[in-house]
């Protein structure tokens, strides 16, 4: 289906389900049970468009639309509502993955100007080396990653930095303990050294259930992270999981965004796409509680 046809179909679906969506919102309001939305972007750029970029004009449209309907909150606040079991307003949190230098052109200045809480997940190898991501090289469009100076400027401007592994590894593969340490634990230590701040959140590269393993999740919590985020699409219902925060891909255009965030009934019925055991995590988190 072409992007235009898909957009038209989504808008038509939204119109047909408008009444049901309103019923859901009324219920969320009366029960203080609004699901928390967490969006993820990669690149806001007007050149070399690809499937993980969005134009600066479109990104501004997203922020305008969101700002009229949602409270922009931090990832900590999103997690707090998971723990408290109550969310009386519709909230959204903005995240970015990877660490592309172009985000300094429009996205970050705009987010900072508007005071929008943002978490910026970076893969440390590319920041350190200045090398382009392998998936961009393979696509014939090597793009410049952020520098450490840029990361520091973000921190000074109030952007929260998160960990996105060292080399953007796929954790669905069978990785050695040594690799897990380098890609998870060492990254947290390194980013804390770089930023002078605690690093609380880990974003699994690719972020689908097939890109995550129980061993990697265990390592995330052993390393002191409070929660990990995924990228399979999904809301965070208050009282639900506070160690795994689900994220929604912020597609270019408006139809997919408005379809998700006016609470598409299909998407509010979905459970967590990632299943994991929390037995070991419970004891680990008790140990880490004072960190
Ligand atoms: Zn990534």
PDB file of C-alpha atoms and ligand atoms in Angstrom:
ATOM      1  CA  UNK A   1       0.000   0.000   0.000  1.00  0.00           C
ATOM      2  CA  UNK A   2       1.391   3.435  -0.898  1.00  0.00           C
ATOM      3  CA  UNK A   3       2.046   5.887   1.957  1.00  0.00           C
ATOM      4  CA  UNK A   4      -0.760   8.159   0.713  1.00  0.00           C
ATOM      5  CA  UNK A   5      -3.288   5.327   0.551  1.00  0.00           C
ATOM      6  CA  UNK A   6      -2.212   4.107   3.987  1.00  0.00           C
ATOM      7  CA  UNK A   7      -2.663   7.614   5.383  1.00  0.00           C
ATOM      8  CA  UNK A   8      -6.151   7.902   3.868  1.00  0.00           C
ATOM      9  CA  UNK A   9      -7.130   4.470   5.215  1.00  0.00           C
ATOM     10  CA  UNK A  10      -5.908   5.342   8.704  1.00  0.00           C
ATOM     11  CA  UNK A  11      -7.807   8.643   8.720  1.00  0.00           C
ATOM     12  CA  UNK A  12     -10.978   6.849   7.599  1.00  0.00           C
ATOM     13  CA  UNK A  13     -10.490   4.247  10.356  1.00  0.00           C
ATOM     14  CA  UNK A  14     -10.091   7.035  12.912  1.00  0.00           C
ATOM     15  CA  UNK A  15     -13.369   8.619  11.809  1.00  0.00           C
ATOM     16  CA  UNK A  16     -15.236   5.308  12.006  1.00  0.00           C
ATOM     17  CA  UNK A  17     -13.933   4.578  15.522  1.00  0.00           C
ATOM     18  CA  UNK A  18     -14.189   8.153  16.852  1.00  0.00           C
ATOM     19  CA  UNK A  19     -17.082   7.439  19.215  1.00  0.00           C
ATOM     20  CA  UNK A  20     -15.388   4.396  20.715  1.00  0.00           C
ATOM     21  CA  UNK A  21     -12.179   6.375  21.210  1.00  0.00           C
ATOM     22  CA  UNK A  22     -14.144   9.043  23.086  1.00  0.00           C
ATOM     23  CA  UNK A  23     -15.656   6.352  25.308  1.00  0.00           C
ATOM     24  CA  UNK A  24     -12.148   5.139  26.124  1.00  0.00           C
ATOM     25  CA  UNK A  25     -10.967   8.654  26.958  1.00  0.00           C
ATOM     26  CA  UNK A  26     -13.989   9.176  29.228  1.00  0.00           C
ATOM     27  CA  UNK A  27     -13.128   5.948  31.034  1.00  0.00           C
ATOM     28  CA  UNK A  28      -9.458   6.891  31.361  1.00  0.00           C
ATOM     29  CA  UNK A  29     -10.486  10.254  32.779  1.00  0.00           C
ATOM     30  CA  UNK A  30     -12.975   8.877  35.303  1.00  0.00           C
ATOM     31  CA  UNK A  31     -10.542   6.141  36.470  1.00  0.00           C
ATOM     32  CA  UNK A  32      -7.320   8.249  36.290  1.00  0.00           C
ATOM     33  CA  UNK A  33      -6.045   5.493  34.058  1.00  0.00           C
ATOM     34  CA  UNK A  34      -4.684   7.307  30.994  1.00  0.00           C
ATOM     35  CA  UNK A  35      -2.037   5.181  29.303  1.00  0.00           C
ATOM     36  CA  UNK A  36       1.355   6.868  29.051  1.00  0.00           C
ATOM     37  CA  UNK A  37       2.740   7.280  25.542  1.00  0.00           C
ATOM     38  CA  UNK A  38       6.460   7.224  24.805  1.00  0.00           C
ATOM     39  CA  UNK A  39       7.453   8.086  21.231  1.00  0.00           C
ATOM     40  CA  UNK A  40      10.738   7.318  19.541  1.00  0.00           C
ATOM     41  CA  UNK A  41      12.415   9.164  16.695  1.00  0.00           C
ATOM     42  CA  UNK A  42      15.835   8.706  15.101  1.00  0.00           C
ATOM     43  CA  UNK A  43      16.621  11.577  12.747  1.00  0.00           C
ATOM     44  CA  UNK A  44      14.934  14.887  12.051  1.00  0.00           C
ATOM     45  CA  UNK A  45      16.490  15.822   8.733  1.00  0.00           C
ATOM     46  CA  UNK A  46      15.580  17.328   5.395  1.00  0.00           C
ATOM     47  CA  UNK A  47      18.293  15.559   3.399  1.00  0.00           C
ATOM     48  CA  UNK A  48      18.984  11.856   2.826  1.00  0.00           C
ATOM     49  CA  UNK A  49      15.493  10.789   3.927  1.00  0.00           C
ATOM     50  CA  UNK A  50      15.147   7.158   4.950  1.00  0.00           C
ATOM     51  CA  UNK A  51      12.720   4.965   6.819  1.00  0.00           C
ATOM     52  CA  UNK A  52      13.906   6.259  10.187  1.00  0.00           C
ATOM     53  CA  UNK A  53      13.930   9.976   9.411  1.00  0.00           C
ATOM     54  CA  UNK A  54      11.256  12.667   9.538  1.00  0.00           C
ATOM     55  CA  UNK A  55      11.386  16.135   7.960  1.00  0.00           C
ATOM     56  CA  UNK A  56      11.842  19.147  10.204  1.00  0.00           C
ATOM     57  CA  UNK A  57       8.462  20.553   9.063  1.00  0.00           C
ATOM     58  CA  UNK A  58       6.721  17.293   9.932  1.00  0.00           C
ATOM     59  CA  UNK A  59       8.482  17.068  13.291  1.00  0.00           C
ATOM     60  CA  UNK A  60       7.285  20.572  14.214  1.00  0.00           C
ATOM     61  CA  UNK A  61       3.754  19.517  13.225  1.00  0.00           C
ATOM     62  CA  UNK A  62       4.065  16.548  15.593  1.00  0.00           C
ATOM     63  CA  UNK A  63       5.171  18.764  18.471  1.00  0.00           C
ATOM     64  CA  UNK A  64       2.382  21.287  17.819  1.00  0.00           C
ATOM     65  CA  UNK A  65      -0.277  18.572  17.695  1.00  0.00           C
ATOM     66  CA  UNK A  66       1.057  16.821  20.800  1.00  0.00           C
ATOM     67  CA  UNK A  67       1.438  20.064  22.723  1.00  0.00           C
ATOM     68  CA  UNK A  68      -2.265  20.871  22.287  1.00  0.00           C
ATOM     69  CA  UNK A  69      -3.441  17.495  23.587  1.00  0.00           C
ATOM     70  CA  UNK A  70      -0.839  16.004  25.916  1.00  0.00           C
ATOM     71  CA  UNK A  71       1.286  16.856  28.890  1.00  0.00           C
ATOM     72  CA  UNK A  72       4.926  16.433  27.927  1.00  0.00           C
ATOM     73  CA  UNK A  73       6.500  14.505  30.810  1.00  0.00           C
ATOM     74  CA  UNK A  74       9.865  12.929  31.577  1.00  0.00           C
ATOM     75  CA  UNK A  75      10.589   9.221  31.435  1.00  0.00           C
ATOM     76  CA  UNK A  76      10.867   9.275  35.236  1.00  0.00           C
ATOM     77  CA  UNK A  77       7.329  10.685  35.453  1.00  0.00           C
ATOM     78  CA  UNK A  78       6.104   8.047  33.011  1.00  0.00           C
ATOM     79  CA  UNK A  79       7.651   5.368  35.194  1.00  0.00           C
ATOM     80  CA  UNK A  80       6.303   6.952  38.397  1.00  0.00           C
ATOM     81  CA  UNK A  81       2.738   6.654  37.080  1.00  0.00           C
ATOM     82  CA  UNK A  82       3.348   2.991  36.339  1.00  0.00           C
ATOM     83  CA  UNK A  83       4.313   2.517  39.978  1.00  0.00           C
ATOM     84  CA  UNK A  84       1.587   4.693  41.511  1.00  0.00           C
ATOM     85  CA  UNK A  85      -1.098   3.109  39.349  1.00  0.00           C
ATOM     86  CA  UNK A  86      -2.659   6.449  38.473  1.00  0.00           C
ATOM     87  CA  UNK A  87      -2.421   8.871  35.549  1.00  0.00           C
ATOM     88  CA  UNK A  88      -5.064  11.575  35.426  1.00  0.00           C
ATOM     89  CA  UNK A  89      -3.915  13.277  32.199  1.00  0.00           C
ATOM     90  CA  UNK A  90      -2.831  12.053  28.808  1.00  0.00           C
ATOM     91  CA  UNK A  91       0.974  12.224  28.757  1.00  0.00           C
ATOM     92  CA  UNK A  92       3.670  11.747  26.179  1.00  0.00           C
ATOM     93  CA  UNK A  93       7.437  11.464  26.417  1.00  0.00           C
ATOM     94  CA  UNK A  94       9.801  12.065  23.493  1.00  0.00           C
ATOM     95  CA  UNK A  95      12.848   9.851  22.906  1.00  0.00           C
ATOM     96  CA  UNK A  96      15.490   9.575  20.208  1.00  0.00           C
ATOM     97  CA  UNK A  97      17.635   6.557  19.381  1.00  0.00           C
ATOM     98  CA  UNK A  98      21.160   6.197  17.973  1.00  0.00           C
ATOM     99  CA  UNK A  99      22.582   9.763  18.139  1.00  0.00           C
ATOM    100  CA  UNK A 100      22.605  11.521  14.764  1.00  0.00           C
ATOM    101  CA  UNK A 101      24.368  14.835  14.540  1.00  0.00           C
ATOM    102  CA  UNK A 102      21.646  16.310  12.319  1.00  0.00           C
ATOM    103  CA  UNK A 103      19.301  16.363  15.306  1.00  0.00           C
ATOM    104  CA  UNK A 104      21.170  19.466  16.434  1.00  0.00           C
ATOM    105  CA  UNK A 105      19.860  21.395  13.407  1.00  0.00           C
ATOM    106  CA  UNK A 106      16.158  21.509  14.284  1.00  0.00           C
ATOM    107  CA  UNK A 107      14.976  18.772  16.635  1.00  0.00           C
ATOM    108  CA  UNK A 108      17.023  19.444  19.742  1.00  0.00           C
ATOM    109  CA  UNK A 109      16.887  23.279  19.576  1.00  0.00           C
ATOM    110  CA  UNK A 110      13.111  23.058  19.137  1.00  0.00           C
ATOM    111  CA  UNK A 111      12.664  20.607  22.024  1.00  0.00           C
ATOM    112  CA  UNK A 112      14.889  22.702  24.267  1.00  0.00           C
ATOM    113  CA  UNK A 113      13.109  25.950  23.289  1.00  0.00           C
ATOM    114  CA  UNK A 114       9.731  24.404  24.105  1.00  0.00           C
ATOM    115  CA  UNK A 115      10.986  22.801  27.320  1.00  0.00           C
ATOM    116  CA  UNK A 116       9.922  19.329  26.176  1.00  0.00           C
ATOM    117  CA  UNK A 117      11.472  16.595  28.373  1.00  0.00           C
ATOM    118  CA  UNK A 118      13.493  14.363  26.060  1.00  0.00           C
ATOM    119  CA  UNK A 119      15.571  11.217  26.471  1.00  0.00           C
ATOM    120  CA  UNK A 120      18.348  10.772  23.936  1.00  0.00           C
ATOM    121  CA  UNK A 121      19.611   7.177  23.669  1.00  0.00           C
ATOM    122  CA  UNK A 122      23.102   6.863  22.215  1.00  0.00           C
ATOM    123  CA  UNK A 123      25.436   4.055  21.158  1.00  0.00           C
ATOM    124  CA  UNK A 124      28.792   4.999  22.650  1.00  0.00           C
ATOM    125  CA  UNK A 125      31.101   3.449  20.035  1.00  0.00           C
ATOM    126  CA  UNK A 126      29.855   5.805  17.308  1.00  0.00           C
ATOM    127  CA  UNK A 127      30.067   8.856  19.556  1.00  0.00           C
ATOM    128  CA  UNK A 128      33.655   7.956  20.470  1.00  0.00           C
ATOM    129  CA  UNK A 129      34.886   7.025  17.019  1.00  0.00           C
ATOM    130  CA  UNK A 130      32.867   9.383  14.822  1.00  0.00           C
ATOM    131  CA  UNK A 131      32.231   6.414  12.535  1.00  0.00           C
ATOM    132  CA  UNK A 132      28.840   6.147  10.825  1.00  0.00           C
ATOM    133  CA  UNK A 133      26.460   3.369  11.817  1.00  0.00           C
ATOM    134  CA  UNK A 134      27.006   0.156   9.865  1.00  0.00           C
ATOM    135  CA  UNK A 135      23.364   0.110   8.747  1.00  0.00           C
ATOM    136  CA  UNK A 136      23.859   3.567   7.190  1.00  0.00           C
ATOM    137  CA  UNK A 137      27.083   2.489   5.497  1.00  0.00           C
ATOM    138  CA  UNK A 138      25.288  -0.572   4.130  1.00  0.00           C
ATOM    139  CA  UNK A 139      22.535   1.710   2.795  1.00  0.00           C
ATOM    140  CA  UNK A 140      25.152   3.846   1.013  1.00  0.00           C
ATOM    141  CA  UNK A 141      24.421   6.907   3.157  1.00  0.00           C
ATOM    142  CA  UNK A 142      26.940   7.239   5.992  1.00  0.00           C
ATOM    143  CA  UNK A 143      25.674   9.873   8.415  1.00  0.00           C
ATOM    144  CA  UNK A 144      27.603  11.706  11.080  1.00  0.00           C
ATOM    145  CA  UNK A 145      26.928  10.649  14.672  1.00  0.00           C
ATOM    146  CA  UNK A 146      26.842  13.127  17.533  1.00  0.00           C
ATOM    147  CA  UNK A 147      30.093  14.063  19.225  1.00  0.00           C
ATOM    148  CA  UNK A 148      30.896  14.016  22.920  1.00  0.00           C
ATOM    149  CA  UNK A 149      30.837  17.815  22.896  1.00  0.00           C
ATOM    150  CA  UNK A 150      27.292  17.695  21.514  1.00  0.00           C
ATOM    151  CA  UNK A 151      26.264  15.157  24.162  1.00  0.00           C
ATOM    152  CA  UNK A 152      27.631  17.458  26.841  1.00  0.00           C
ATOM    153  CA  UNK A 153      25.734  20.414  25.360  1.00  0.00           C
ATOM    154  CA  UNK A 154      22.535  18.351  25.486  1.00  0.00           C
ATOM    155  CA  UNK A 155      23.101  17.542  29.144  1.00  0.00           C
ATOM    156  CA  UNK A 156      23.663  21.224  29.914  1.00  0.00           C
ATOM    157  CA  UNK A 157      20.402  22.034  28.095  1.00  0.00           C
ATOM    158  CA  UNK A 158      18.458  19.532  30.205  1.00  0.00           C
ATOM    159  CA  UNK A 159      18.230  16.606  27.779  1.00  0.00           C
ATOM    160  CA  UNK A 160      18.373  13.206  29.514  1.00  0.00           C
ATOM    161  CA  UNK A 161      20.914  10.792  28.072  1.00  0.00           C
ATOM    162  CA  UNK A 162      20.098   7.075  27.872  1.00  0.00           C
ATOM    163  CA  UNK A 163      22.096   4.012  26.836  1.00  0.00           C
ATOM    164  CA  UNK A 164      21.617   2.311  23.484  1.00  0.00           C
ATOM    165  CA  UNK A 165      24.475  -0.221  23.749  1.00  0.00           C
ATOM    166  CA  UNK A 166      28.061   0.305  22.602  1.00  0.00           C
ATOM    167  CA  UNK A 167      27.997  -0.951  19.002  1.00  0.00           C
ATOM    168  CA  UNK A 168      24.231  -1.141  18.378  1.00  0.00           C
ATOM    169  CA  UNK A 169      24.328  -4.908  18.785  1.00  0.00           C
ATOM    170  CA  UNK A 170      21.324  -7.182  18.314  1.00  0.00           C
ATOM    171  CA  UNK A 171      20.697  -8.689  21.754  1.00  0.00           C
ATOM    172  CA  UNK A 172      18.521 -11.391  20.208  1.00  0.00           C
ATOM    173  CA  UNK A 173      21.762 -13.115  19.176  1.00  0.00           C
ATOM    174  CA  UNK A 174      23.583 -15.499  21.480  1.00  0.00           C
ATOM    175  CA  UNK A 175      26.124 -13.117  23.033  1.00  0.00           C
ATOM    176  CA  UNK A 176      28.933 -13.914  25.448  1.00  0.00           C
ATOM    177  CA  UNK A 177      28.972 -12.578  29.005  1.00  0.00           C
ATOM    178  CA  UNK A 178      31.932 -10.418  28.002  1.00  0.00           C
ATOM    179  CA  UNK A 179      29.923  -8.869  25.154  1.00  0.00           C
ATOM    180  CA  UNK A 180      26.940  -8.237  27.432  1.00  0.00           C
ATOM    181  CA  UNK A 181      29.241  -6.476  29.901  1.00  0.00           C
ATOM    182  CA  UNK A 182      30.778  -4.309  27.165  1.00  0.00           C
ATOM    183  CA  UNK A 183      27.443  -3.510  25.516  1.00  0.00           C
ATOM    184  CA  UNK A 184      25.400  -2.850  28.673  1.00  0.00           C
ATOM    185  CA  UNK A 185      27.302  -2.417  31.966  1.00  0.00           C
ATOM    186  CA  UNK A 186      30.309  -0.573  30.535  1.00  0.00           C
ATOM    187  CA  UNK A 187      28.071   1.737  28.530  1.00  0.00           C
ATOM    188  CA  UNK A 188      26.228   2.844  31.657  1.00  0.00           C
ATOM    189  CA  UNK A 189      29.521   3.576  33.441  1.00  0.00           C
ATOM    190  CA  UNK A 190      30.906   5.419  30.426  1.00  0.00           C
ATOM    191  CA  UNK A 191      27.837   7.597  29.943  1.00  0.00           C
ATOM    192  CA  UNK A 192      27.793   8.429  33.647  1.00  0.00           C
ATOM    193  CA  UNK A 193      31.430   9.498  33.361  1.00  0.00           C
ATOM    194  CA  UNK A 194      30.699  11.578  30.279  1.00  0.00           C
ATOM    195  CA  UNK A 195      27.594  13.298  31.614  1.00  0.00           C
ATOM    196  CA  UNK A 196      28.186  13.385  35.372  1.00  0.00           C
ATOM    197  CA  UNK A 197      24.620  12.098  35.752  1.00  0.00           C
ATOM    198  CA  UNK A 198      23.064   8.757  36.651  1.00  0.00           C
ATOM    199  CA  UNK A 199      21.970   6.850  33.547  1.00  0.00           C
ATOM    200  CA  UNK A 200      18.657   5.183  34.371  1.00  0.00           C
ATOM    201  CA  UNK A 201      17.319   3.868  31.069  1.00  0.00           C
ATOM    202  CA  UNK A 202      18.462   1.368  28.454  1.00  0.00           C
ATOM    203  CA  UNK A 203      16.979   1.183  24.939  1.00  0.00           C
ATOM    204  CA  UNK A 204      17.444  -2.148  23.192  1.00  0.00           C
ATOM    205  CA  UNK A 205      18.694  -1.608  19.622  1.00  0.00           C
ATOM    206  CA  UNK A 206      15.996  -2.570  17.081  1.00  0.00           C
ATOM    207  CA  UNK A 207      13.742  -3.023  20.124  1.00  0.00           C
ATOM    208  CA  UNK A 208      11.501  -5.839  18.937  1.00  0.00           C
ATOM    209  CA  UNK A 209      10.866  -8.999  20.986  1.00  0.00           C
ATOM    210  CA  UNK A 210      13.297 -10.892  18.745  1.00  0.00           C
ATOM    211  CA  UNK A 211      16.052  -8.362  19.592  1.00  0.00           C
ATOM    212  CA  UNK A 212      15.868  -8.960  23.359  1.00  0.00           C
ATOM    213  CA  UNK A 213      16.873 -11.877  25.571  1.00  0.00           C
ATOM    214  CA  UNK A 214      16.316 -12.747  29.216  1.00  0.00           C
ATOM    215  CA  UNK A 215      20.113 -12.738  29.772  1.00  0.00           C
ATOM    216  CA  UNK A 216      20.383  -9.236  28.347  1.00  0.00           C
ATOM    217  CA  UNK A 217      17.438  -8.026  30.443  1.00  0.00           C
ATOM    218  CA  UNK A 218      19.038  -9.542  33.555  1.00  0.00           C
ATOM    219  CA  UNK A 219      22.286  -7.729  32.689  1.00  0.00           C
ATOM    220  CA  UNK A 220      20.427  -4.435  32.252  1.00  0.00           C
ATOM    221  CA  UNK A 221      19.098  -4.615  35.808  1.00  0.00           C
ATOM    222  CA  UNK A 222      22.320  -6.016  37.268  1.00  0.00           C
ATOM    223  CA  UNK A 223      24.024  -2.942  35.806  1.00  0.00           C
ATOM    224  CA  UNK A 224      21.740  -0.622  37.778  1.00  0.00           C
ATOM    225  CA  UNK A 225      19.328   0.614  35.125  1.00  0.00           C
ATOM    226  CA  UNK A 226      15.826   1.347  36.423  1.00  0.00           C
ATOM    227  CA  UNK A 227      14.041   0.276  33.246  1.00  0.00           C
ATOM    228  CA  UNK A 228      14.495  -0.672  29.624  1.00  0.00           C
ATOM    229  CA  UNK A 229      12.492   0.598  26.679  1.00  0.00           C
ATOM    230  CA  UNK A 230      11.412  -1.347  23.616  1.00  0.00           C
ATOM    231  CA  UNK A 231      10.266  -0.356  20.151  1.00  0.00           C
ATOM    232  CA  UNK A 232       7.452  -2.743  19.337  1.00  0.00           C
ATOM    233  CA  UNK A 233       4.641  -0.224  19.804  1.00  0.00           C
ATOM    234  CA  UNK A 234       2.428  -0.092  22.864  1.00  0.00           C
ATOM    235  CA  UNK A 235       1.107   2.094  25.669  1.00  0.00           C
ATOM    236  CA  UNK A 236       2.131   2.069  29.310  1.00  0.00           C
ATOM    237  CA  UNK A 237      -0.918   1.524  31.473  1.00  0.00           C
ATOM    238  CA  UNK A 238      -0.664   2.891  35.013  1.00  0.00           C
ATOM    239  CA  UNK A 239      -0.099   0.090  37.473  1.00  0.00           C
ATOM    240  CA  UNK A 240       1.517  -1.977  34.709  1.00  0.00           C
ATOM    241  CA  UNK A 241       5.168  -2.794  34.198  1.00  0.00           C
ATOM    242  CA  UNK A 242       7.528  -0.038  35.328  1.00  0.00           C
ATOM    243  CA  UNK A 243      10.723  -1.869  34.365  1.00  0.00           C
ATOM    244  CA  UNK A 244       9.815  -2.166  30.719  1.00  0.00           C
ATOM    245  CA  UNK A 245       8.414   0.985  29.127  1.00  0.00           C
ATOM    246  CA  UNK A 246       6.872   0.473  25.729  1.00  0.00           C
ATOM    247  CA  UNK A 247       7.415   2.949  22.917  1.00  0.00           C
ATOM    248  CA  UNK A 248       5.583   3.927  19.749  1.00  0.00           C
ATOM    249  CA  UNK A 249       7.402   4.666  16.507  1.00  0.00           C
ATOM    250  CA  UNK A 250       6.767   8.251  15.466  1.00  0.00           C
ATOM    251  CA  UNK A 251       6.242   7.656  11.762  1.00  0.00           C
ATOM    252  CA  UNK A 252       6.505  10.547   9.299  1.00  0.00           C
ATOM    253  CA  UNK A 253       3.163  12.131   8.446  1.00  0.00           C
ATOM    254  CA  UNK A 254       0.332  12.700  10.905  1.00  0.00           C
ATOM    255  CA  UNK A 255      -2.074   9.810  10.363  1.00  0.00           C
ATOM    256  CA  UNK A 256      -0.119   7.114  12.215  1.00  0.00           C
ATOM    257  CA  UNK A 257       0.613   9.469  15.119  1.00  0.00           C
ATOM    258  CA  UNK A 258      -2.975  10.666  15.486  1.00  0.00           C
ATOM    259  CA  UNK A 259      -4.270   7.110  15.088  1.00  0.00           C
ATOM    260  CA  UNK A 260      -2.111   5.826  17.930  1.00  0.00           C
ATOM    261  CA  UNK A 261      -2.500   8.768  20.252  1.00  0.00           C
ATOM    262  CA  UNK A 262      -6.235   9.194  19.994  1.00  0.00           C
ATOM    263  CA  UNK A 263      -6.193   5.691  21.489  1.00  0.00           C
ATOM    264  CA  UNK A 264      -6.805   3.311  18.636  1.00  0.00           C
ATOM    265  CA  UNK A 265      -8.945   0.674  20.412  1.00  0.00           C
ATOM    266  CA  UNK A 266      -6.923  -2.133  18.815  1.00  0.00           C
ATOM    267  CA  UNK A 267      -3.738  -0.782  20.350  1.00  0.00           C
ATOM    268  CA  UNK A 268      -5.150  -0.245  23.825  1.00  0.00           C
ATOM    269  CA  UNK A 269      -6.079  -3.924  24.069  1.00  0.00           C
ATOM    270  CA  UNK A 270      -2.589  -5.227  23.414  1.00  0.00           C
ATOM    271  CA  UNK A 271      -0.492  -6.705  26.183  1.00  0.00           C
ATOM    272  CA  UNK A 272       3.261  -6.444  26.466  1.00  0.00           C
ATOM    273  CA  UNK A 273       5.070  -7.782  23.394  1.00  0.00           C
ATOM    274  CA  UNK A 274       8.095  -8.757  25.498  1.00  0.00           C
ATOM    275  CA  UNK A 275       7.768 -11.478  28.086  1.00  0.00           C
ATOM    276  CA  UNK A 276      10.452 -11.881  30.704  1.00  0.00           C
ATOM    277  CA  UNK A 277      10.904 -13.341  34.123  1.00  0.00           C
ATOM    278  CA  UNK A 278      10.995 -10.783  36.904  1.00  0.00           C
ATOM    279  CA  UNK A 279      11.902 -13.091  39.785  1.00  0.00           C
ATOM    280  CA  UNK A 280      15.616 -12.367  39.595  1.00  0.00           C
ATOM    281  CA  UNK A 281      14.901  -8.723  38.826  1.00  0.00           C
ATOM    282  CA  UNK A 282      12.853  -8.250  41.989  1.00  0.00           C
ATOM    283  CA  UNK A 283      15.814  -9.128  44.187  1.00  0.00           C
ATOM    284  CA  UNK A 284      18.214  -7.136  42.031  1.00  0.00           C
ATOM    285  CA  UNK A 285      16.065  -4.027  42.120  1.00  0.00           C
ATOM    286  CA  UNK A 286      15.764  -4.235  45.881  1.00  0.00           C
ATOM    287  CA  UNK A 287      19.563  -4.220  45.999  1.00  0.00           C
ATOM    288  CA  UNK A 288      19.771  -1.312  43.571  1.00  0.00           C
ATOM    289  CA  UNK A 289      17.032   0.701  45.233  1.00  0.00           C
ATOM    290  CA  UNK A 290      19.429   2.968  47.092  1.00  0.00           C
ATOM    291  CA  UNK A 291      21.762   3.592  44.109  1.00  0.00           C
TER     292      UNK A 291
HETATM  293 ZN1  LIG B   1      19.066   2.164  17.247  1.00  0.00          ZN
END
